[in-house]
Amino acid sequence: MKIIVLTSWLILSVSIAFSNAYMPLKDTELESIASQFPPLEYLNPLDDGGLLQPFLIVRIPGTENSTKVQNHVNDFFIKQISQGQNSSSSEIPMWKVTHDSFQDSTPIGDNITFTNICVSRDPELAINEGDKARTRKRLTLAAHYDSKLYPEGFIGAIDSAVPCAILMYVAKVIDKALTRKQAFLNENGVGNENNQLGLQILFLDGEEAFHEWTSTDSIYGARHLAARMENEDIENVDGLIGSGLSSIDTFVLLDLLGAANPRIPSYFSETHDLYNSMRSIQKRGRNIKGLFQHKRRESNFFSSPSVSENVHFLGGTLGDDHTPFWQRGVPVLHLIPNKFPPQWHHLTDDVDHLDLRTVHDWAIIIAAFTAEYLELTNFILDQ
Ligand SMILES: [Zn+2]
């Protein structure tokens, strides 16, 4: 649920300097994502052992169904994802899952429980042994897992079951590559700032309003987490103390993905380069056999350079989970179609109205983008 915010906020964008260098994957590596991890084998909406199907239930905050979805995410990151990799013997840090639970007042009750699920995987510093406890910069990927109270029976397939499942797919794709990269760094002692980038995946609760979208009836989880992180003191790799928010290199928010014919504009000037990098993945990938299901230029998910380079960046006009982070100076890449799909907030936002070819291509694009951001070139191929 989103609204256009009519006031034009004058917000000083205290953008935090990027520490990422960003390294494109080779064509063979891009191709290997689709061949090693066929997206629709993981994201089949009818497969109860898959990543997507367990999200496709009504999942109101504080309910039993919400707990079921939380368990699905926990089990995946704690038990399933790294099966076959012995993390204790290799001493390579794996995935960490923490729950950020709290209660808030809502139009339907005063003590509704919300739970953000925060997943992370950080590299161990290959240099400066003593620095292990320090927090690194992280690429943060986020989507909301709650569903809307009304209309009754609403399961929000694109809002945001598919985005959540895609984030789990991304973790699966890069999991072994992260292990391979860490093993390489441990052996070779090669360390630089970019090798210290970690990944955080946020499954946010309470994005939807219970009644009408207002500043207090919406984005409950994101507001709570952004405020909490702002008040955390952490020691960064450079030894300086900063707020927890300073560890977020970029906040990438996925919302309303999985319907046919998406078109995402570039919302924020400070992440326009990253937007272009993502667009370039779709453009390059179109020439790689078997990578994408949409092959025609007309099915671009991103605005063409001629449009986007003259774009009036729309960031700040759309209320969503990024808002409390962006208002505190965190750089945001917002992946939401400018024109919301027709099923938005209708009961038709269901399995039948998903476009699986589009789900497939989004999964590849986001996985490749994450691998490029974390500089997993040379580690993606299973060799
Ligand atoms: Zn919604």
Short mmCIF file of C-alpha atoms in Angstrom, two decimals, residues 66-361:
data_model
loop_
_atom_site.label_atom_id
_atom_site.label_comp_id
_atom_site.label_asym_id
_atom_site.label_seq_id
_atom_site.Cartn_x
_atom_site.Cartn_y
_atom_site.Cartn_z
CA SER A 66 2.56 -14.76 10.23
CA THR A 67 4.52 -17.11 12.50
CA LYS A 68 4.30 -19.85 9.86
CA VAL A 69 5.90 -17.52 7.32
CA GLN A 70 8.58 -16.51 9.82
CA ASN A 71 9.36 -20.19 10.37
CA HIS A 72 9.67 -20.72 6.63
CA VAL A 73 12.29 -17.95 6.43
CA ASN A 74 14.13 -19.16 9.55
CA ASP A 75 14.28 -22.77 8.40
CA PHE A 76 15.59 -21.77 5.03
CA PHE A 77 18.46 -19.65 6.36
CA ILE A 78 19.32 -21.75 9.38
CA LYS A 79 18.87 -25.28 8.03
CA GLN A 80 18.42 -25.53 4.30
CA ILE A 81 20.51 -22.98 2.48
CA SER A 82 23.97 -24.18 3.36
CA GLN A 83 23.28 -27.89 3.46
CA GLY A 84 26.34 -29.75 2.35
CA GLN A 85 28.69 -27.01 3.51
CA ASN A 86 30.37 -27.68 6.81
CA SER A 87 30.64 -24.23 8.29
CA SER A 88 32.10 -25.32 11.63
CA SER A 89 35.10 -27.07 10.14
CA SER A 90 35.85 -24.33 7.63
CA GLU A 91 35.17 -21.60 10.20
CA ILE A 92 33.53 -19.50 7.55
CA PRO A 93 30.77 -17.27 8.92
CA MET A 94 27.36 -18.28 7.63
CA TRP A 95 23.91 -16.72 7.81
CA LYS A 96 22.62 -15.10 10.98
CA VAL A 97 18.92 -14.64 11.65
CA THR A 98 17.58 -12.28 14.29
CA HIS A 99 14.01 -11.27 15.04
CA ASP A 100 13.17 -7.68 15.84
CA SER A 101 9.84 -8.07 17.68
CA PHE A 102 7.86 -5.22 19.20
CA GLN A 103 4.32 -4.11 19.90
CA ASP A 104 2.58 -1.07 18.52
CA SER A 105 -0.82 0.59 18.59
CA THR A 106 -2.92 0.15 15.50
CA PRO A 107 -6.50 0.98 14.46
CA ILE A 108 -7.46 -2.63 15.26
CA GLY A 109 -5.81 -2.89 18.67
CA ASP A 110 -3.19 -1.46 20.97
CA ASN A 111 -0.85 -4.35 21.41
CA ILE A 112 -0.32 -5.85 18.00
CA THR A 113 2.96 -7.75 17.75
CA PHE A 114 5.18 -7.14 14.74
CA THR A 115 8.33 -9.06 13.87
CA ASN A 116 10.98 -7.97 11.39
CA ILE A 117 13.26 -10.79 10.32
CA CYS A 118 16.83 -9.59 9.87
CA VAL A 119 19.18 -11.94 8.06
CA SER A 120 22.83 -11.20 7.49
CA ARG A 121 26.01 -12.73 6.29
CA ASP A 122 29.22 -10.81 6.88
CA PRO A 123 32.71 -11.60 5.69
CA GLU A 124 35.42 -12.21 8.16
CA LEU A 125 38.09 -9.62 7.75
CA ALA A 126 40.96 -11.09 5.84
CA ILE A 127 43.16 -8.43 7.37
CA ASN A 128 43.42 -6.97 10.86
CA GLU A 129 42.63 -9.97 12.99
CA GLY A 130 41.65 -7.78 15.89
CA ASP A 131 38.89 -6.12 13.92
CA LYS A 132 36.58 -9.10 13.77
CA ALA A 133 33.97 -7.61 16.01
CA ARG A 134 33.58 -4.49 13.96
CA THR A 135 30.54 -3.99 11.82
CA ARG A 136 31.11 -3.85 8.11
CA LYS A 137 29.21 -2.07 5.43
CA ARG A 138 26.37 -4.09 4.09
CA LEU A 139 24.27 -4.15 1.01
CA THR A 140 20.72 -4.29 2.37
CA LEU A 141 17.93 -5.97 0.40
CA ALA A 142 14.38 -5.62 1.74
CA ALA A 143 10.76 -6.58 1.13
CA HIS A 144 7.70 -6.82 3.35
CA TYR A 145 6.16 -10.18 4.22
CA ASP A 146 2.90 -9.10 5.87
CA SER A 147 -0.33 -9.03 3.87
CA LYS A 148 -3.16 -6.54 3.92
CA LEU A 149 -6.13 -7.03 6.25
CA TYR A 150 -8.65 -6.01 3.57
CA PRO A 151 -10.04 -7.25 1.28
CA GLU A 152 -10.60 -10.41 3.31
CA GLY A 153 -8.64 -13.32 1.90
CA PHE A 154 -6.04 -11.08 0.24
CA ILE A 155 -2.71 -12.92 -0.14
CA GLY A 156 -0.62 -10.29 -1.94
CA ALA A 157 1.26 -12.47 -4.42
CA ILE A 158 3.16 -9.47 -5.81
CA ASP A 159 2.64 -7.52 -2.56
CA SER A 160 5.12 -8.83 -1.51
CA ALA A 161 5.22 -12.65 -1.50
CA VAL A 162 7.21 -12.81 -4.74
CA PRO A 163 9.75 -10.14 -3.69
CA CYS A 164 10.37 -12.02 -0.40
CA ALA A 165 10.82 -15.35 -2.18
CA ILE A 166 13.15 -13.72 -4.71
CA LEU A 167 15.35 -12.48 -1.85
CA MET A 168 15.64 -16.06 -0.58
CA TYR A 169 16.48 -17.21 -4.11
CA VAL A 170 19.22 -14.56 -4.30
CA ALA A 171 20.72 -15.86 -1.05
CA LYS A 172 20.70 -19.39 -2.46
CA VAL A 173 22.43 -18.29 -5.67
CA ILE A 174 25.28 -16.47 -3.93
CA ASP A 175 25.66 -18.67 -0.85
CA LYS A 176 28.42 -20.93 -2.13
CA ALA A 177 30.09 -18.07 -4.00
CA LEU A 178 30.37 -16.18 -0.70
CA THR A 179 31.93 -19.24 0.89
CA ARG A 180 34.37 -19.65 -1.99
CA LYS A 181 35.35 -16.00 -1.83
CA GLN A 182 35.89 -16.13 1.93
CA ALA A 183 38.02 -19.26 1.61
CA PHE A 184 40.10 -17.53 -1.08
CA LEU A 185 40.59 -14.45 1.10
CA ASN A 186 41.50 -16.58 4.11
CA GLU A 187 44.13 -18.41 2.07
CA ASN A 188 45.55 -15.45 0.27
CA GLY A 189 45.20 -12.77 2.88
CA VAL A 190 43.93 -10.35 0.31
CA GLY A 191 41.95 -7.64 1.96
CA ASN A 192 40.57 -4.34 0.88
CA GLU A 193 37.50 -2.34 1.74
CA ASN A 194 35.33 -4.02 -0.86
CA ASN A 195 36.05 -7.44 0.51
CA GLN A 196 34.47 -6.35 3.76
CA LEU A 197 31.03 -5.79 2.31
CA GLY A 198 28.39 -7.96 3.90
CA LEU A 199 24.81 -8.64 2.96
CA GLN A 200 21.69 -7.97 4.99
CA ILE A 201 18.25 -9.20 3.96
CA LEU A 202 15.26 -7.68 5.73
CA PHE A 203 11.83 -9.28 5.75
CA LEU A 204 9.79 -6.41 7.14
CA ASP A 205 6.47 -6.73 8.95
CA GLY A 206 3.52 -4.36 9.05
CA GLU A 207 4.09 -2.46 5.82
CA GLU A 208 0.39 -2.42 5.03
CA ALA A 209 -2.07 -0.07 6.70
CA PHE A 210 -4.83 -1.74 8.72
CA HIS A 211 -7.27 0.96 7.63
CA GLU A 212 -6.24 4.00 5.61
CA TRP A 213 -2.57 4.65 4.90
CA THR A 214 -1.29 7.36 7.27
CA SER A 215 2.09 8.13 8.80
CA THR A 216 1.13 6.07 11.87
CA ASP A 217 -0.94 3.36 10.17
CA SER A 218 1.65 1.94 7.76
CA ILE A 219 5.28 0.68 7.59
CA TYR A 220 5.25 -0.30 11.29
CA GLY A 221 8.26 -2.60 10.97
CA ALA A 222 10.41 -0.26 8.87
CA ARG A 223 9.73 2.71 11.18
CA HIS A 224 10.67 0.65 14.23
CA LEU A 225 13.83 -0.81 12.71
CA ALA A 226 15.12 2.47 11.24
CA ALA A 227 14.66 4.24 14.61
CA ARG A 228 16.33 1.36 16.45
CA MET A 229 19.31 1.27 14.11
CA GLU A 230 19.68 5.03 14.35
CA ASN A 231 20.16 4.72 18.09
CA GLU A 232 22.65 1.87 17.91
CA ASP A 233 26.33 2.73 18.26
CA ILE A 234 28.54 0.57 16.15
CA GLU A 235 32.21 0.62 15.36
CA ASN A 236 32.81 0.70 11.66
CA VAL A 237 35.74 -0.86 9.85
CA ASP A 238 37.46 2.50 9.82
CA GLY A 239 37.33 2.50 13.60
CA LEU A 240 34.83 5.34 13.80
CA ILE A 241 31.67 5.07 15.83
CA GLY A 242 28.50 5.52 13.82
CA SER A 243 24.83 4.70 14.04
CA GLY A 244 23.63 1.29 12.91
CA LEU A 245 22.28 2.99 9.82
CA SER A 246 25.79 3.91 8.71
CA SER A 247 26.44 0.23 8.06
CA ILE A 248 23.87 0.26 5.23
CA ASP A 249 25.78 0.85 2.01
CA THR A 250 22.59 0.90 -0.08
CA PHE A 251 19.01 0.01 0.85
CA VAL A 252 17.41 -1.86 -2.06
CA LEU A 253 13.65 -2.24 -1.67
CA LEU A 254 11.62 -4.67 -3.78
CA ASP A 255 7.86 -4.15 -3.95
CA LEU A 256 5.00 -5.14 -6.26
CA LEU A 257 7.18 -7.37 -8.46
CA GLY A 258 5.86 -10.41 -10.33
CA ALA A 259 3.15 -8.93 -12.55
CA ALA A 260 3.53 -8.62 -16.31
CA ASN A 261 5.11 -5.58 -17.99
CA PRO A 262 6.80 -3.83 -15.07
CA ARG A 263 8.49 -0.52 -15.71
CA ILE A 264 10.73 0.80 -12.96
CA PRO A 265 11.94 4.38 -13.15
CA SER A 266 15.08 5.61 -11.42
CA TYR A 267 13.71 7.23 -8.26
CA PHE A 268 16.86 8.60 -6.62
CA SER A 269 19.76 10.46 -8.19
CA GLU A 270 22.21 9.13 -5.61
CA THR A 271 21.58 5.53 -6.70
CA HIS A 272 21.17 6.23 -10.42
CA ASP A 273 24.49 4.52 -11.22
CA LEU A 274 23.28 1.36 -9.51
CA TYR A 275 19.99 1.61 -11.37
CA ASN A 276 21.98 1.73 -14.61
CA SER A 277 24.02 -1.29 -13.51
CA MET A 278 20.83 -3.24 -12.99
CA ARG A 279 19.46 -2.14 -16.33
CA SER A 280 22.71 -3.20 -17.95
CA ILE A 281 22.26 -6.74 -16.58
CA GLN A 282 18.97 -7.06 -18.45
CA LYS A 283 20.47 -5.55 -21.59
CA ARG A 284 23.60 -7.73 -21.61
CA GLY A 285 21.66 -10.81 -20.56
CA ARG A 286 19.32 -10.60 -23.49
CA ASN A 287 22.18 -11.77 -25.72
CA ILE A 288 22.95 -14.77 -23.53
CA LYS A 289 21.12 -17.87 -24.65
CA GLY A 290 18.65 -19.21 -22.14
CA LEU A 291 19.20 -16.53 -19.50
CA PHE A 292 15.96 -14.58 -19.74
CA GLN A 293 12.45 -15.50 -20.71
CA HIS A 294 11.73 -11.99 -22.00
CA LYS A 295 14.02 -11.41 -24.94
CA ARG A 296 12.58 -8.42 -26.72
CA ARG A 297 13.73 -4.88 -26.06
CA GLU A 298 10.12 -3.81 -25.62
CA SER A 299 9.99 -5.83 -22.41
CA ASN A 300 12.62 -3.70 -20.67
CA PHE A 301 11.92 -3.51 -16.96
CA PHE A 302 13.87 -0.25 -16.75
CA SER A 303 13.51 3.12 -18.42
CA SER A 304 15.68 3.70 -21.45
CA PRO A 305 18.73 5.90 -20.92
CA SER A 306 17.21 8.71 -22.93
CA VAL A 307 14.26 8.79 -20.56
CA SER A 308 15.99 8.10 -17.29
CA GLU A 309 18.89 10.45 -17.85
CA ASN A 310 16.48 13.33 -18.12
CA VAL A 311 14.29 11.94 -15.44
CA HIS A 312 12.74 13.95 -12.68
CA PHE A 313 13.72 11.65 -9.88
CA LEU A 314 10.52 10.73 -8.12
CA GLY A 315 12.11 9.55 -4.88
CA GLY A 316 10.31 10.84 -1.83
CA THR A 317 6.92 11.00 -3.50
CA LEU A 318 6.14 7.40 -2.76
CA GLY A 319 5.65 6.21 0.82
CA ASP A 320 7.09 2.73 1.35
CA ASP A 321 9.39 0.80 3.66
CA HIS A 322 12.42 2.76 2.51
CA THR A 323 10.98 6.08 3.73
CA PRO A 324 12.20 6.06 7.37
CA PHE A 325 15.66 4.95 6.21
CA TRP A 326 15.85 7.48 3.38
CA GLN A 327 14.71 10.29 5.67
CA ARG A 328 17.71 9.46 7.84
CA GLY A 329 20.14 9.74 4.93
CA VAL A 330 20.43 6.12 3.77
CA PRO A 331 20.88 5.76 -0.03
CA VAL A 332 17.89 3.94 -1.53
CA LEU A 333 17.32 1.98 -4.73
CA HIS A 334 13.56 1.48 -4.98
CA LEU A 335 12.36 -1.31 -7.26
CA ILE A 336 8.65 -0.69 -7.63
CA PRO A 337 6.76 -0.11 -10.89
CA ASN A 338 5.81 3.50 -11.40
CA LYS A 339 2.39 2.44 -12.56
CA PHE A 340 1.14 -0.10 -10.04
CA PRO A 341 -0.02 -3.38 -11.60
CA PRO A 342 -3.82 -3.58 -12.05
CA GLN A 343 -4.21 -6.26 -9.37
CA TRP A 344 -2.68 -4.01 -6.70
CA HIS A 345 -4.69 -4.34 -3.45
CA HIS A 346 -7.36 -6.44 -5.14
CA LEU A 347 -8.15 -10.09 -4.51
CA THR A 348 -6.80 -10.71 -7.99
CA ASP A 349 -3.29 -10.24 -6.59
CA ASP A 350 -3.05 -14.02 -6.50
CA VAL A 351 -1.18 -16.90 -8.11
CA ASP A 352 -3.30 -16.81 -11.27
CA HIS A 353 -2.27 -13.23 -11.96
CA LEU A 354 1.46 -13.74 -11.55
CA ASP A 355 3.50 -13.57 -14.71
CA LEU A 356 6.02 -16.34 -14.16
CA ARG A 357 8.26 -15.25 -17.01
CA THR A 358 8.59 -11.89 -15.28
CA VAL A 359 9.18 -13.56 -11.90
CA HIS A 360 11.93 -15.64 -13.55
CA ASP A 361 13.68 -12.63 -15.06
#
